[in-house]
XYZ file of C-alpha atoms in Angstrom:
167
model
C 100.865 120.323 117.136
C 98.086 117.897 115.437
C 97.919 117.189 111.878
C 96.509 114.995 109.446
C 98.448 113.861 106.168
C 97.999 111.440 103.213
C 99.717 107.872 104.091
C 101.422 107.006 101.129
C 100.553 102.885 100.747
C 103.141 100.358 100.462
C 103.606 97.873 98.098
C 102.218 95.380 100.659
C 99.000 96.879 101.095
C 98.373 96.664 97.823
C 99.381 93.083 97.040
C 97.587 92.126 100.203
C 94.417 94.059 98.550
C 94.737 92.181 95.217
C 95.181 88.753 96.142
C 92.129 88.934 99.310
C 90.044 90.303 95.706
C 90.793 87.685 93.534
C 90.139 84.827 96.381
C 86.773 86.827 97.820
C 85.775 86.323 94.153
C 86.937 82.981 93.520
C 85.071 81.594 96.906
C 82.075 84.222 95.444
C 82.009 82.020 92.234
C 82.398 78.475 93.766
C 79.554 79.168 96.209
C 77.201 80.931 93.215
C 77.414 77.621 91.192
C 76.152 75.627 94.067
C 73.360 77.891 95.998
C 70.087 78.528 94.565
C 69.183 81.688 92.665
C 67.432 83.686 95.598
C 70.702 82.927 97.573
C 72.842 84.317 94.808
C 71.152 87.288 94.840
C 71.308 88.072 98.425
C 75.141 86.784 98.416
C 76.134 89.445 94.976
C 73.975 92.437 97.011
C 76.256 91.206 99.948
C 79.838 91.330 97.832
C 78.857 94.445 96.673
C 77.901 96.454 100.170
C 81.413 94.702 101.103
C 83.854 95.312 98.223
C 82.473 99.305 98.522
C 83.006 99.388 102.600
C 86.487 97.905 101.663
C 86.806 100.506 98.465
C 86.041 103.366 100.991
C 88.208 102.316 103.812
C 91.077 102.270 101.959
C 90.326 105.663 100.767
C 89.519 107.520 103.940
C 92.210 106.355 105.915
C 92.435 108.387 108.888
C 96.232 108.868 109.330
C 97.300 111.835 111.782
C 100.195 112.572 114.398
C 99.698 114.342 117.178
C 103.198 115.915 118.665
C 103.112 117.125 122.677
C 105.109 118.321 125.011
C 106.635 114.797 125.669
C 105.907 112.550 122.612
C 105.037 112.305 119.278
C 101.470 109.670 118.775
C 101.054 108.408 114.882
C 97.569 107.120 114.368
C 96.401 105.180 111.359
C 93.038 103.074 111.413
C 92.588 103.097 115.535
C 96.393 101.827 115.781
C 98.337 104.221 117.754
C 101.997 104.297 117.736
C 103.479 106.156 120.366
C 107.025 107.557 120.420
C 108.304 109.406 123.197
C 111.272 112.104 122.725
C 113.594 110.528 125.116
C 113.583 107.427 123.264
C 114.828 108.790 119.891
C 118.275 108.738 118.802
C 118.194 109.780 114.961
C 115.483 111.452 112.866
C 115.758 111.471 109.096
C 113.599 113.241 106.640
C 113.768 112.613 102.985
C 111.594 113.642 99.890
C 111.197 111.607 96.453
C 109.884 112.459 93.120
C 107.599 110.117 91.843
C 106.127 110.388 88.227
C 103.894 107.729 86.438
C 101.878 108.049 83.219
C 98.172 108.073 83.310
C 95.243 108.093 81.226
C 95.296 112.182 81.762
C 99.138 111.840 81.546
C 102.206 112.432 83.280
C 101.544 112.476 86.894
C 103.821 113.977 89.539
C 103.772 113.262 93.115
C 106.347 113.937 96.068
C 106.541 111.601 99.041
C 107.746 112.214 102.087
C 109.552 109.999 104.448
C 110.002 110.420 107.894
C 112.701 107.656 109.761
C 112.608 107.768 113.422
C 115.015 105.814 115.235
C 114.305 104.877 118.835
C 116.438 102.527 120.897
C 114.176 99.563 120.268
C 112.864 100.043 116.818
C 112.799 102.179 114.215
C 109.565 103.924 112.849
C 109.313 104.698 109.264
C 106.244 107.186 108.117
C 105.095 108.040 104.814
C 103.033 110.536 103.309
C 102.320 112.212 99.909
C 103.334 116.194 99.865
C 100.622 118.301 98.573
C 102.520 121.168 96.522
C 100.710 124.127 94.902
C 102.623 123.722 91.243
C 100.953 127.227 90.209
C 102.844 128.749 93.014
C 106.279 126.961 91.801
C 105.649 127.487 88.052
C 105.555 131.332 88.975
C 108.559 131.375 91.188
C 110.738 128.236 91.028
C 112.699 128.902 94.330
C 108.793 128.588 96.218
C 109.221 124.484 95.930
C 111.937 124.815 98.728
C 109.584 127.026 100.490
C 106.704 124.478 100.514
C 109.912 121.893 100.965
C 110.422 123.328 104.726
C 106.752 124.156 105.248
C 105.929 120.421 104.815
C 103.857 118.945 107.674
C 106.918 116.235 108.319
C 109.235 119.223 107.644
C 107.334 121.343 110.719
C 107.136 117.819 112.761
C 110.970 116.999 112.634
C 111.614 120.507 113.730
C 108.962 120.073 116.659
C 110.553 116.658 117.668
C 114.024 118.422 117.438
C 113.630 121.175 119.361
C 111.794 118.603 122.458
C 114.206 116.133 122.208
C 117.209 119.319 122.971
C 114.996 120.246 125.833
C 114.394 117.028 127.355
C 118.599 116.027 127.379
């Protein structure tokens, strides 16, 4: 079972990016006041290219999981977390509703958090759920069906089946 998902960034990532952006701007401004005009133009072009690359890398985060017969592998930005089924002691799936105001009105997101506890460590993975609100408006019970068929819910069921097989 292999699925891609939209990772829910944590507060620490946003804080690091914000501080990094401010620090980058301050250093760039200090250098601009000490260098001649042609180098300022070159530095400006380089700064814009770097900022665009950073923004794209944030938006296009390759996040996926791959569950086979013996282990599940979570991949994010070339970092792989491999969890063997034999090491899992507990698995928990939680959902929460995020509501926040934007310029276009209220935005509602459902966030799934899969917590896998192993013998050594606790792994936490969060993802935004894709909800078809048109179906939910037509039939409110369809929200439960969408929860049961979500990517992390299917992964949890797959892992639980494999854990009982491996015992």
